[in-house]
PDB file of C-alpha atoms and ligand atoms in Angstrom:
ATOM      1  CA  MET A   1     119.090 -31.690 153.405  1.00  0.00           C
ATOM      2  CA  SER A   2     116.525 -28.961 153.750  1.00  0.00           C
ATOM      3  CA  THR A   3     119.002 -26.192 152.973  1.00  0.00           C
ATOM      4  CA  LEU A   4     122.656 -25.792 152.055  1.00  0.00           C
ATOM      5  CA  THR A   5     124.071 -22.453 153.172  1.00  0.00           C
ATOM      6  CA  ILE A   6     127.439 -21.650 151.622  1.00  0.00           C
ATOM      7  CA  VAL A   7     129.219 -18.694 153.182  1.00  0.00           C
ATOM      8  CA  MET A   8     131.799 -16.688 151.235  1.00  0.00           C
ATOM      9  CA  TYR A   9     134.776 -15.007 152.908  1.00  0.00           C
ATOM     10  CA  HIS A  10     137.607 -12.843 151.608  1.00  0.00           C
ATOM     11  CA  TYR A  11     139.911 -10.871 153.956  1.00  0.00           C
ATOM     12  CA  VAL A  12     139.913 -11.989 157.626  1.00  0.00           C
ATOM     13  CA  ARG A  13     142.497 -10.129 159.717  1.00  0.00           C
ATOM     14  CA  ASP A  14     143.292  -7.905 162.675  1.00  0.00           C
ATOM     15  CA  LEU A  15     142.130  -4.914 160.628  1.00  0.00           C
ATOM     16  CA  ALA A  16     142.861  -2.150 163.150  1.00  0.00           C
ATOM     17  CA  ARG A  17     146.492  -3.231 163.450  1.00  0.00           C
ATOM     18  CA  SER A  18     147.059  -4.099 159.816  1.00  0.00           C
ATOM     19  CA  ARG A  19     148.832  -2.103 157.141  1.00  0.00           C
ATOM     20  CA  TYR A  20     145.538  -1.272 155.386  1.00  0.00           C
ATOM     21  CA  PRO A  21     142.866  -0.916 158.085  1.00  0.00           C
ATOM     22  CA  GLY A  22     140.463   0.456 155.469  1.00  0.00           C
ATOM     23  CA  ILE A  23     140.350  -2.788 153.495  1.00  0.00           C
ATOM     24  CA  LYS A  24     136.878  -4.311 153.375  1.00  0.00           C
ATOM     25  CA  GLY A  25     137.402  -7.350 155.539  1.00  0.00           C
ATOM     26  CA  LEU A  26     136.214  -9.218 158.599  1.00  0.00           C
ATOM     27  CA  THR A  27     137.938  -8.753 161.954  1.00  0.00           C
ATOM     28  CA  ILE A  28     139.224 -11.811 163.803  1.00  0.00           C
ATOM     29  CA  GLU A  29     136.721 -11.158 166.567  1.00  0.00           C
ATOM     30  CA  ALA A  30     133.804 -11.052 164.104  1.00  0.00           C
ATOM     31  CA  PHE A  31     135.095 -14.212 162.437  1.00  0.00           C
ATOM     32  CA  GLU A  32     135.227 -16.048 165.779  1.00  0.00           C
ATOM     33  CA  GLY A  33     131.713 -14.802 166.543  1.00  0.00           C
ATOM     34  CA  GLN A  34     130.518 -16.040 163.203  1.00  0.00           C
ATOM     35  CA  LEU A  35     132.069 -19.475 163.817  1.00  0.00           C
ATOM     36  CA  ASP A  36     130.192 -19.552 167.139  1.00  0.00           C
ATOM     37  CA  TYR A  37     126.986 -18.695 165.298  1.00  0.00           C
ATOM     38  CA  VAL A  38     127.478 -21.170 162.473  1.00  0.00           C
ATOM     39  CA  THR A  39     128.382 -24.105 164.721  1.00  0.00           C
ATOM     40  CA  LYS A  40     125.366 -23.354 166.916  1.00  0.00           C
ATOM     41  CA  HIS A  41     122.794 -23.167 164.116  1.00  0.00           C
ATOM     42  CA  TYR A  42     124.178 -25.419 161.369  1.00  0.00           C
ATOM     43  CA  ASP A  43     125.926 -28.677 160.607  1.00  0.00           C
ATOM     44  CA  VAL A  44     129.203 -27.542 159.049  1.00  0.00           C
ATOM     45  CA  CYS A  45     130.114 -29.865 156.209  1.00  0.00           C
ATOM     46  CA  SER A  46     133.007 -30.179 153.804  1.00  0.00           C
ATOM     47  CA  MET A  47     132.985 -29.758 150.032  1.00  0.00           C
ATOM     48  CA  ARG A  48     133.687 -33.501 149.859  1.00  0.00           C
ATOM     49  CA  ASP A  49     130.288 -33.930 151.538  1.00  0.00           C
ATOM     50  CA  VAL A  50     128.702 -31.576 148.975  1.00  0.00           C
ATOM     51  CA  LEU A  51     130.427 -33.394 146.070  1.00  0.00           C
ATOM     52  CA  ASP A  52     129.224 -36.756 147.378  1.00  0.00           C
ATOM     53  CA  ALA A  53     125.692 -35.421 147.811  1.00  0.00           C
ATOM     54  CA  ALA A  54     125.723 -33.893 144.307  1.00  0.00           C
ATOM     55  CA  ARG A  55     126.652 -37.333 142.936  1.00  0.00           C
ATOM     56  CA  GLY A  56     123.848 -38.945 144.921  1.00  0.00           C
ATOM     57  CA  ARG A  57     126.178 -40.946 147.149  1.00  0.00           C
ATOM     58  CA  ARG A  58     125.173 -39.580 150.536  1.00  0.00           C
ATOM     59  CA  PRO A  59     122.665 -36.898 151.558  1.00  0.00           C
ATOM     60  CA  LEU A  60     123.768 -33.737 153.346  1.00  0.00           C
ATOM     61  CA  PRO A  61     122.621 -33.024 156.911  1.00  0.00           C
ATOM     62  CA  GLU A  62     119.371 -31.075 157.435  1.00  0.00           C
ATOM     63  CA  ARG A  63     120.917 -27.642 157.940  1.00  0.00           C
ATOM     64  CA  ALA A  64     124.127 -27.973 156.028  1.00  0.00           C
ATOM     65  CA  CYS A  65     126.614 -25.146 155.899  1.00  0.00           C
ATOM     66  CA  ALA A  66     129.913 -24.904 154.012  1.00  0.00           C
ATOM     67  CA  LEU A  67     132.523 -22.230 154.632  1.00  0.00           C
ATOM     68  CA  THR A  68     134.387 -20.970 151.540  1.00  0.00           C
ATOM     69  CA  PHE A  69     137.384 -18.639 151.370  1.00  0.00           C
ATOM     70  CA  ASP A  70     138.147 -16.933 148.067  1.00  0.00           C
ATOM     71  CA  ASP A  71     141.309 -15.521 146.518  1.00  0.00           C
ATOM     72  CA  GLY A  72     144.188 -17.315 148.295  1.00  0.00           C
ATOM     73  CA  PHE A  73     144.907 -14.658 150.911  1.00  0.00           C
ATOM     74  CA  LEU A  74     147.614 -15.307 153.486  1.00  0.00           C
ATOM     75  CA  ASP A  75     144.928 -14.387 156.057  1.00  0.00           C
ATOM     76  CA  HIS A  76     143.422 -17.794 155.353  1.00  0.00           C
ATOM     77  CA  PHE A  77     146.580 -19.572 156.441  1.00  0.00           C
ATOM     78  CA  SER A  78     147.548 -17.343 159.371  1.00  0.00           C
ATOM     79  CA  VAL A  79     144.120 -16.442 160.812  1.00  0.00           C
ATOM     80  CA  VAL A  80     141.462 -18.819 159.483  1.00  0.00           C
ATOM     81  CA  PHE A  81     143.253 -22.181 159.324  1.00  0.00           C
ATOM     82  CA  PRO A  82     144.381 -22.442 162.990  1.00  0.00           C
ATOM     83  CA  ARG A  83     140.912 -21.395 164.201  1.00  0.00           C
ATOM     84  CA  LEU A  84     139.214 -24.014 162.043  1.00  0.00           C
ATOM     85  CA  VAL A  85     141.605 -26.712 163.249  1.00  0.00           C
ATOM     86  CA  ALA A  86     140.973 -25.704 166.877  1.00  0.00           C
ATOM     87  CA  ARG A  87     137.240 -26.257 166.319  1.00  0.00           C
ATOM     88  CA  LYS A  88     137.727 -29.390 164.193  1.00  0.00           C
ATOM     89  CA  LEU A  89     135.988 -27.716 161.239  1.00  0.00           C
ATOM     90  CA  THR A  90     136.726 -28.207 157.559  1.00  0.00           C
ATOM     91  CA  ALA A  91     136.489 -25.419 155.007  1.00  0.00           C
ATOM     92  CA  SER A  92     137.415 -24.936 151.372  1.00  0.00           C
ATOM     93  CA  PHE A  93     139.805 -22.427 149.830  1.00  0.00           C
ATOM     94  CA  TYR A  94     139.853 -21.007 146.296  1.00  0.00           C
ATOM     95  CA  PRO A  95     143.135 -19.396 145.259  1.00  0.00           C
ATOM     96  CA  PRO A  96     143.671 -18.124 141.704  1.00  0.00           C
ATOM     97  CA  VAL A  97     146.735 -19.814 140.172  1.00  0.00           C
ATOM     98  CA  ALA A  98     148.441 -16.447 139.550  1.00  0.00           C
ATOM     99  CA  ALA A  99     148.046 -15.421 143.207  1.00  0.00           C
ATOM    100  CA  VAL A 100     149.859 -18.496 144.503  1.00  0.00           C
ATOM    101  CA  ALA A 101     152.747 -17.788 142.099  1.00  0.00           C
ATOM    102  CA  GLN A 102     153.208 -14.536 144.096  1.00  0.00           C
ATOM    103  CA  ASP A 103     154.762 -12.708 141.141  1.00  0.00           C
ATOM    104  CA  THR A 104     152.294  -9.843 141.168  1.00  0.00           C
ATOM    105  CA  VAL A 105     149.142  -8.563 142.819  1.00  0.00           C
ATOM    106  CA  LEU A 106     146.026  -9.406 140.824  1.00  0.00           C
ATOM    107  CA  GLU A 107     144.309  -6.315 139.446  1.00  0.00           C
ATOM    108  CA  THR A 108     141.156  -6.943 141.442  1.00  0.00           C
ATOM    109  CA  HIS A 109     143.219  -6.864 144.665  1.00  0.00           C
ATOM    110  CA  GLN A 110     145.155  -3.793 143.525  1.00  0.00           C
ATOM    111  CA  ILE A 111     141.748  -2.123 143.288  1.00  0.00           C
ATOM    112  CA  HIS A 112     140.896  -3.249 146.863  1.00  0.00           C
ATOM    113  CA  LEU A 113     144.183  -1.780 148.119  1.00  0.00           C
ATOM    114  CA  ILE A 114     143.652   1.495 146.241  1.00  0.00           C
ATOM    115  CA  LEU A 115     140.159   1.760 147.753  1.00  0.00           C
ATOM    116  CA  ALA A 116     141.516   0.933 151.226  1.00  0.00           C
ATOM    117  CA  VAL A 117     144.063   3.756 151.006  1.00  0.00           C
ATOM    118  CA  ALA A 118     141.488   6.177 149.576  1.00  0.00           C
ATOM    119  CA  GLY A 119     139.343   5.366 152.635  1.00  0.00           C
ATOM    120  CA  ASP A 120     135.943   6.941 153.025  1.00  0.00           C
ATOM    121  CA  ASP A 121     136.732   9.489 150.382  1.00  0.00           C
ATOM    122  CA  GLY A 122     135.501   7.496 147.424  1.00  0.00           C
ATOM    123  CA  ALA A 123     134.459  10.759 145.781  1.00  0.00           C
ATOM    124  CA  THR A 124     138.053  11.994 145.388  1.00  0.00           C
ATOM    125  CA  LEU A 125     139.168   8.646 143.989  1.00  0.00           C
ATOM    126  CA  ALA A 126     136.205   8.566 141.590  1.00  0.00           C
ATOM    127  CA  ARG A 127     137.190  12.052 140.343  1.00  0.00           C
ATOM    128  CA  ARG A 128     140.775  10.885 139.862  1.00  0.00           C
ATOM    129  CA  VAL A 129     139.562   7.881 137.857  1.00  0.00           C
ATOM    130  CA  ARG A 130     137.395  10.130 135.675  1.00  0.00           C
ATOM    131  CA  ASP A 131     140.393  12.431 135.023  1.00  0.00           C
ATOM    132  CA  LEU A 132     142.585   9.465 134.068  1.00  0.00           C
ATOM    133  CA  ILE A 133     139.938   8.109 131.682  1.00  0.00           C
ATOM    134  CA  ASP A 134     139.521  11.474 129.930  1.00  0.00           C
ATOM    135  CA  ALA A 135     143.287  12.097 129.844  1.00  0.00           C
ATOM    136  CA  ARG A 136     143.793   8.884 127.856  1.00  0.00           C
ATOM    137  CA  GLY A 137     141.293   9.964 125.205  1.00  0.00           C
ATOM    138  CA  ASP A 138     140.886   6.375 123.894  1.00  0.00           C
ATOM    139  CA  ALA A 139     138.712   6.266 120.784  1.00  0.00           C
ATOM    140  CA  ASP A 140     136.959   3.081 122.000  1.00  0.00           C
ATOM    141  CA  VAL A 141     136.153   4.458 125.460  1.00  0.00           C
ATOM    142  CA  PRO A 142     133.075   6.582 126.258  1.00  0.00           C
ATOM    143  CA  SER A 143     133.620   9.871 128.105  1.00  0.00           C
ATOM    144  CA  ALA A 144     134.184   9.644 131.854  1.00  0.00           C
ATOM    145  CA  ALA A 145     130.939  11.534 132.389  1.00  0.00           C
ATOM    146  CA  ALA A 146     128.993   8.936 130.405  1.00  0.00           C
ATOM    147  CA  LEU A 147     130.706   6.074 132.262  1.00  0.00           C
ATOM    148  CA  TYR A 148     129.999   7.747 135.576  1.00  0.00           C
ATOM    149  CA  ALA A 149     126.336   8.172 134.689  1.00  0.00           C
ATOM    150  CA  ALA A 150     126.116   4.480 133.764  1.00  0.00           C
ATOM    151  CA  HIS A 151     128.136   2.939 136.626  1.00  0.00           C
ATOM    152  CA  ALA A 152     127.839   5.217 139.690  1.00  0.00           C
ATOM    153  CA  VAL A 153     124.958   3.238 141.161  1.00  0.00           C
ATOM    154  CA  ALA A 154     125.164   2.037 144.772  1.00  0.00           C
ATOM    155  CA  SER A 155     125.462  -1.747 145.202  1.00  0.00           C
ATOM    156  CA  ARG A 156     124.643  -3.992 148.146  1.00  0.00           C
ATOM    157  CA  PHE A 157     127.803  -2.979 150.025  1.00  0.00           C
ATOM    158  CA  ASP A 158     129.179   0.102 148.208  1.00  0.00           C
ATOM    159  CA  GLY A 159     128.110   3.711 147.722  1.00  0.00           C
ATOM    160  CA  PRO A 160     127.878   5.145 144.161  1.00  0.00           C
ATOM    161  CA  ASP A 161     131.467   6.469 143.937  1.00  0.00           C
ATOM    162  CA  VAL A 162     133.108   3.256 145.145  1.00  0.00           C
ATOM    163  CA  ALA A 163     130.745   1.203 142.960  1.00  0.00           C
ATOM    164  CA  PHE A 164     131.781   3.358 139.953  1.00  0.00           C
ATOM    165  CA  VAL A 165     135.510   2.850 140.649  1.00  0.00           C
ATOM    166  CA  LYS A 166     135.108  -0.918 141.026  1.00  0.00           C
ATOM    167  CA  ARG A 167     132.859  -1.340 137.997  1.00  0.00           C
ATOM    168  CA  VAL A 168     134.923   0.654 135.483  1.00  0.00           C
ATOM    169  CA  LEU A 169     138.263  -0.715 136.697  1.00  0.00           C
ATOM    170  CA  GLN A 170     137.104  -4.336 136.941  1.00  0.00           C
ATOM    171  CA  LYS A 171     135.094  -4.568 133.766  1.00  0.00           C
ATOM    172  CA  GLY A 172     133.632  -1.335 132.356  1.00  0.00           C
ATOM    173  CA  LEU A 173     136.774  -0.187 130.518  1.00  0.00           C
ATOM    174  CA  PRO A 174     138.539  -2.180 127.792  1.00  0.00           C
ATOM    175  CA  PRO A 175     141.370  -4.314 129.281  1.00  0.00           C
ATOM    176  CA  ARG A 176     144.251  -2.105 128.098  1.00  0.00           C
ATOM    177  CA  ALA A 177     142.839   1.113 129.516  1.00  0.00           C
ATOM    178  CA  ARG A 178     141.774  -0.660 132.698  1.00  0.00           C
ATOM    179  CA  SER A 179     145.218  -2.150 133.376  1.00  0.00           C
ATOM    180  CA  ALA A 180     147.023   1.119 132.677  1.00  0.00           C
ATOM    181  CA  ILE A 181     144.764   3.110 135.003  1.00  0.00           C
ATOM    182  CA  VAL A 182     144.901   0.502 137.795  1.00  0.00           C
ATOM    183  CA  ARG A 183     148.699   0.450 137.599  1.00  0.00           C
ATOM    184  CA  GLU A 184     148.883   4.242 137.746  1.00  0.00           C
ATOM    185  CA  LEU A 185     146.526   4.408 140.742  1.00  0.00           C
ATOM    186  CA  TYR A 186     148.337   1.546 142.502  1.00  0.00           C
ATOM    187  CA  ASP A 187     151.658   3.402 142.224  1.00  0.00           C
ATOM    188  CA  GLU A 188     150.043   6.638 143.332  1.00  0.00           C
ATOM    189  CA  TYR A 189     147.981   5.328 146.266  1.00  0.00           C
ATOM    190  CA  VAL A 190     149.729   2.147 147.414  1.00  0.00           C
ATOM    191  CA  GLY A 191     153.270   2.462 146.052  1.00  0.00           C
ATOM    192  CA  VAL A 192     154.593  -0.918 147.263  1.00  0.00           C
ATOM    193  CA  ASP A 193     156.494  -3.176 144.836  1.00  0.00           C
ATOM    194  CA  PRO A 194     153.772  -5.628 143.664  1.00  0.00           C
ATOM    195  CA  ARG A 195     156.131  -8.598 144.122  1.00  0.00           C
ATOM    196  CA  VAL A 196     156.686  -7.646 147.765  1.00  0.00           C
ATOM    197  CA  MET A 197     152.963  -7.046 148.238  1.00  0.00           C
ATOM    198  CA  ALA A 198     152.144 -10.424 146.652  1.00  0.00           C
ATOM    199  CA  ARG A 199     154.231 -12.195 149.307  1.00  0.00           C
ATOM    200  CA  GLU A 200     152.417 -10.339 152.067  1.00  0.00           C
ATOM    201  CA  LEU A 201     149.008 -10.908 150.502  1.00  0.00           C
ATOM    202  CA  TYR A 202     148.886 -14.479 149.206  1.00  0.00           C
ATOM    203  CA  MET A 203     149.545 -18.048 150.355  1.00  0.00           C
ATOM    204  CA  ASP A 204     152.161 -20.112 148.589  1.00  0.00           C
ATOM    205  CA  LEU A 205     151.921 -23.713 147.432  1.00  0.00           C
ATOM    206  CA  ASP A 206     153.494 -25.166 150.598  1.00  0.00           C
ATOM    207  CA  GLN A 207     150.979 -23.408 152.808  1.00  0.00           C
ATOM    208  CA  LEU A 208     148.114 -24.752 150.709  1.00  0.00           C
ATOM    209  CA  ARG A 209     149.541 -28.271 150.887  1.00  0.00           C
ATOM    210  CA  CYS A 210     149.927 -27.929 154.648  1.00  0.00           C
ATOM    211  CA  MET A 211     146.261 -26.980 154.986  1.00  0.00           C
ATOM    212  CA  VAL A 212     145.238 -29.932 152.812  1.00  0.00           C
ATOM    213  CA  GLN A 213     147.291 -32.257 155.023  1.00  0.00           C
ATOM    214  CA  HIS A 214     145.280 -30.973 157.962  1.00  0.00           C
ATOM    215  CA  GLY A 215     141.919 -31.677 156.357  1.00  0.00           C
ATOM    216  CA  MET A 216     141.220 -28.438 154.479  1.00  0.00           C
ATOM    217  CA  GLU A 217     140.126 -28.449 150.846  1.00  0.00           C
ATOM    218  CA  VAL A 218     141.357 -26.465 147.862  1.00  0.00           C
ATOM    219  CA  GLY A 219     139.247 -25.833 144.767  1.00  0.00           C
ATOM    220  CA  GLY A 220     139.571 -23.914 141.523  1.00  0.00           C
ATOM    221  CA  HIS A 221     139.280 -20.140 141.210  1.00  0.00           C
ATOM    222  CA  GLY A 222     140.724 -19.777 137.700  1.00  0.00           C
ATOM    223  CA  ALA A 223     144.228 -18.781 136.727  1.00  0.00           C
ATOM    224  CA  GLU A 224     144.198 -14.996 136.327  1.00  0.00           C
ATOM    225  CA  HIS A 225     140.962 -14.159 138.161  1.00  0.00           C
ATOM    226  CA  VAL A 226     139.112 -12.892 135.105  1.00  0.00           C
ATOM    227  CA  TRP A 227     135.426 -12.813 134.132  1.00  0.00           C
ATOM    228  CA  LEU A 228     135.209 -16.188 132.397  1.00  0.00           C
ATOM    229  CA  ASP A 229     132.049 -15.141 130.551  1.00  0.00           C
ATOM    230  CA  THR A 230     134.062 -12.459 128.699  1.00  0.00           C
ATOM    231  CA  LEU A 231     136.457 -15.045 127.206  1.00  0.00           C
ATOM    232  CA  SER A 232     136.120 -17.171 124.069  1.00  0.00           C
ATOM    233  CA  ARG A 233     135.659 -20.920 124.531  1.00  0.00           C
ATOM    234  CA  GLU A 234     139.398 -21.377 123.901  1.00  0.00           C
ATOM    235  CA  GLY A 235     140.192 -18.681 126.470  1.00  0.00           C
ATOM    236  CA  GLN A 236     137.965 -20.366 129.045  1.00  0.00           C
ATOM    237  CA  GLU A 237     139.535 -23.749 128.278  1.00  0.00           C
ATOM    238  CA  ARG A 238     143.012 -22.327 128.848  1.00  0.00           C
ATOM    239  CA  GLU A 239     141.912 -20.944 132.215  1.00  0.00           C
ATOM    240  CA  ILE A 240     140.420 -24.288 133.266  1.00  0.00           C
ATOM    241  CA  VAL A 241     143.413 -26.361 132.097  1.00  0.00           C
ATOM    242  CA  ARG A 242     145.677 -24.197 134.252  1.00  0.00           C
ATOM    243  CA  THR A 243     143.212 -24.496 137.142  1.00  0.00           C
ATOM    244  CA  VAL A 244     143.145 -28.302 136.999  1.00  0.00           C
ATOM    245  CA  ASP A 245     146.947 -28.520 136.613  1.00  0.00           C
ATOM    246  CA  PHE A 246     147.282 -26.321 139.683  1.00  0.00           C
ATOM    247  CA  LEU A 247     144.915 -28.496 141.751  1.00  0.00           C
ATOM    248  CA  GLY A 248     147.049 -31.447 140.666  1.00  0.00           C
ATOM    249  CA  GLU A 249     150.098 -29.673 142.090  1.00  0.00           C
ATOM    250  CA  VAL A 250     148.340 -28.950 145.374  1.00  0.00           C
ATOM    251  CA  TYR A 251     147.050 -32.514 145.788  1.00  0.00           C
ATOM    252  CA  GLY A 252     149.964 -34.351 144.171  1.00  0.00           C
ATOM    253  CA  GLY A 253     147.823 -35.750 141.363  1.00  0.00           C
ATOM    254  CA  ARG A 254     144.873 -34.649 139.250  1.00  0.00           C
ATOM    255  CA  PRO A 255     141.688 -34.516 141.324  1.00  0.00           C
ATOM    256  CA  ARG A 256     138.993 -37.000 140.284  1.00  0.00           C
ATOM    257  CA  ASP A 257     136.228 -34.512 140.980  1.00  0.00           C
ATOM    258  CA  TRP A 258     136.569 -30.938 142.131  1.00  0.00           C
ATOM    259  CA  VAL A 259     134.832 -27.669 142.950  1.00  0.00           C
ATOM    260  CA  MET A 260     135.035 -24.509 140.831  1.00  0.00           C
ATOM    261  CA  CYS A 261     134.464 -21.108 142.357  1.00  0.00           C
ATOM    262  CA  TYR A 262     133.894 -18.734 139.425  1.00  0.00           C
ATOM    263  CA  PRO A 263     135.882 -15.480 139.788  1.00  0.00           C
ATOM    264  CA  PHE A 264     133.386 -12.619 140.366  1.00  0.00           C
ATOM    265  CA  GLY A 265     130.752 -15.378 140.159  1.00  0.00           C
ATOM    266  CA  ALA A 266     130.865 -14.915 136.377  1.00  0.00           C
ATOM    267  CA  HIS A 267     129.999 -17.869 134.159  1.00  0.00           C
ATOM    268  CA  ASP A 268     127.985 -18.673 131.024  1.00  0.00           C
ATOM    269  CA  ALA A 269     126.783 -21.861 129.303  1.00  0.00           C
ATOM    270  CA  THR A 270     130.265 -22.361 127.809  1.00  0.00           C
ATOM    271  CA  THR A 271     131.852 -22.146 131.261  1.00  0.00           C
ATOM    272  CA  LEU A 272     129.574 -24.880 132.611  1.00  0.00           C
ATOM    273  CA  ASP A 273     130.394 -27.029 129.591  1.00  0.00           C
ATOM    274  CA  VAL A 274     134.136 -26.535 129.938  1.00  0.00           C
ATOM    275  CA  VAL A 275     134.347 -27.110 133.702  1.00  0.00           C
ATOM    276  CA  GLY A 276     132.002 -30.118 133.495  1.00  0.00           C
ATOM    277  CA  ALA A 277     134.189 -31.720 130.816  1.00  0.00           C
ATOM    278  CA  ALA A 278     137.219 -31.171 133.085  1.00  0.00           C
ATOM    279  CA  GLY A 279     135.705 -33.130 135.986  1.00  0.00           C
ATOM    280  CA  CYS A 280     134.207 -30.273 137.978  1.00  0.00           C
ATOM    281  CA  VAL A 281     131.056 -31.416 139.806  1.00  0.00           C
ATOM    282  CA  VAL A 282     130.186 -28.437 141.990  1.00  0.00           C
ATOM    283  CA  GLY A 283     130.320 -24.753 141.008  1.00  0.00           C
ATOM    284  CA  LEU A 284     130.043 -21.766 143.326  1.00  0.00           C
ATOM    285  CA  THR A 285     128.610 -18.429 142.213  1.00  0.00           C
ATOM    286  CA  THR A 286     128.100 -15.078 143.953  1.00  0.00           C
ATOM    287  CA  ARG A 287     124.323 -15.213 143.448  1.00  0.00           C
ATOM    288  CA  VAL A 288     122.932 -14.392 146.885  1.00  0.00           C
ATOM    289  CA  GLY A 289     120.922 -17.206 148.358  1.00  0.00           C
ATOM    290  CA  VAL A 290     120.654 -20.564 150.078  1.00  0.00           C
ATOM    291  CA  ALA A 291     120.394 -23.812 148.064  1.00  0.00           C
ATOM    292  CA  ARG A 292     117.335 -25.961 148.700  1.00  0.00           C
ATOM    293  CA  ASP A 293     118.467 -28.850 146.539  1.00  0.00           C
ATOM    294  CA  LEU A 294     121.419 -29.926 144.417  1.00  0.00           C
ATOM    295  CA  ALA A 295     119.522 -30.125 141.114  1.00  0.00           C
ATOM    296  CA  GLN A 296     121.956 -27.617 139.557  1.00  0.00           C
ATOM    297  CA  PRO A 297     125.214 -28.277 141.364  1.00  0.00           C
ATOM    298  CA  LEU A 298     127.342 -26.215 138.938  1.00  0.00           C
ATOM    299  CA  THR A 299     125.626 -22.939 139.872  1.00  0.00           C
ATOM    300  CA  LEU A 300     125.138 -22.951 143.642  1.00  0.00           C
ATOM    301  CA  PRO A 301     124.311 -19.646 145.372  1.00  0.00           C
ATOM    302  CA  ARG A 302     126.246 -18.310 148.355  1.00  0.00           C
ATOM    303  CA  LEU A 303     125.779 -15.838 151.179  1.00  0.00           C
ATOM    304  CA  ASP A 304     128.396 -13.200 151.871  1.00  0.00           C
ATOM    305  CA  THR A 305     129.901 -13.164 155.364  1.00  0.00           C
ATOM    306  CA  ASN A 306     128.180  -9.764 155.723  1.00  0.00           C
ATOM    307  CA  ASP A 307     124.816 -11.529 155.447  1.00  0.00           C
ATOM    308  CA  LEU A 308     125.500 -13.542 158.601  1.00  0.00           C
ATOM    309  CA  PRO A 309     125.381 -12.311 162.216  1.00  0.00           C
ATOM    310  CA  ARG A 310     128.799 -11.769 163.792  1.00  0.00           C
ATOM    311  CA  ARG A 311     127.929 -12.997 167.249  1.00  0.00           C
ATOM    312  CA  GLY A 312     127.265 -16.516 168.418  1.00  0.00           C
ATOM    313  CA  ASP A 313     124.286 -15.437 170.512  1.00  0.00           C
ATOM    314  CA  ALA A 314     122.558 -13.600 167.617  1.00  0.00           C
ATOM    315  CA  SER A 315     119.149 -14.804 166.531  1.00  0.00           C
ATOM    316  CA  PRO A 316     118.851 -16.370 163.092  1.00  0.00           C
ATOM    317  CA  ALA A 317     115.785 -14.188 162.295  1.00  0.00           C
ATOM    318  CA  ALA A 318     117.561 -12.042 159.681  1.00  0.00           C
ATOM    319  CA  LEU A 319     118.702 -15.143 157.869  1.00  0.00           C
ATOM    320  CA  GLU A 320     115.293 -16.764 157.944  1.00  0.00           C
ATOM    321  CA  ALA A 321     114.093 -13.738 155.954  1.00  0.00           C
ATOM    322  CA  GLN A 322     116.828 -14.405 153.343  1.00  0.00           C
ATOM    323  CA  ARG A 323     115.636 -17.927 152.801  1.00  0.00           C
ATOM    324  CA  GLY A 324     112.339 -16.772 151.330  1.00  0.00           C
TER     325      GLY A 324
HETATM  326 ZN1   ZN B   1     137.851 -14.029 143.759  1.00  0.00          ZN
END
């Protein structure tokens, strides 16, 4: 191989005619365009190919590309899967164990839904979050003003207000305060029973097995979709045991080697130790980039779908710049 480009997808749906058109996702049209682009400029390979290459069994093609779909969304079964089959492509899917159980909506997705309903007005939502933080008056939580000053910094895809909301609700606040505020905002903005929403949002085990039977691949994305690097070794081990058990359920037997996609891309030395001991051979991060070799297969970079052109006739110039 000269390069391995791994593309990361989340929501792929008919956004304009969906219940939450404001959700940050890819339209079906853009997805089709991107498949045109990828098949024109790359050799699409499977994670089995990447695993075999990482173990030195068989090299990858020159311009290898792997398509990865995070979080177990039903979009992946209803929109992505039939389009991949039609083009005879293989891709890999990374559902958190708790999503597939469909008992509740994971907090990270509750935040996406809250943001989708809030729409462009991230400023109003950010003010509401600040009010809720100050109203709690937790002794172990800095003032909302201090948190805002620290976290309201624009990211690659978000303005300062949306970045602030995501950062404090995903990680910046202690877990108890975070969960309470997310639940309050979810009820206020979204207001749909989380168990009903979970069935609309996520794939179930049968759908995953069906995709596997048709050549798709399923890897690990943790159990509860947490930042693994914030957990103790024991906490990380519990997450990975549940992940491997789940893959065993999907495949009808424990996988002999498998791929881990770290939730939020978060991992530390302990994570690599724990997943390696559990038979994981390839790990996917959210570090932006293209792999030039497989010397460190447990921490491979990925590109976001937003980094790729959305039309088959687009020139790869923008991407060439990324490779530098
Ligand atoms: Zn995820």
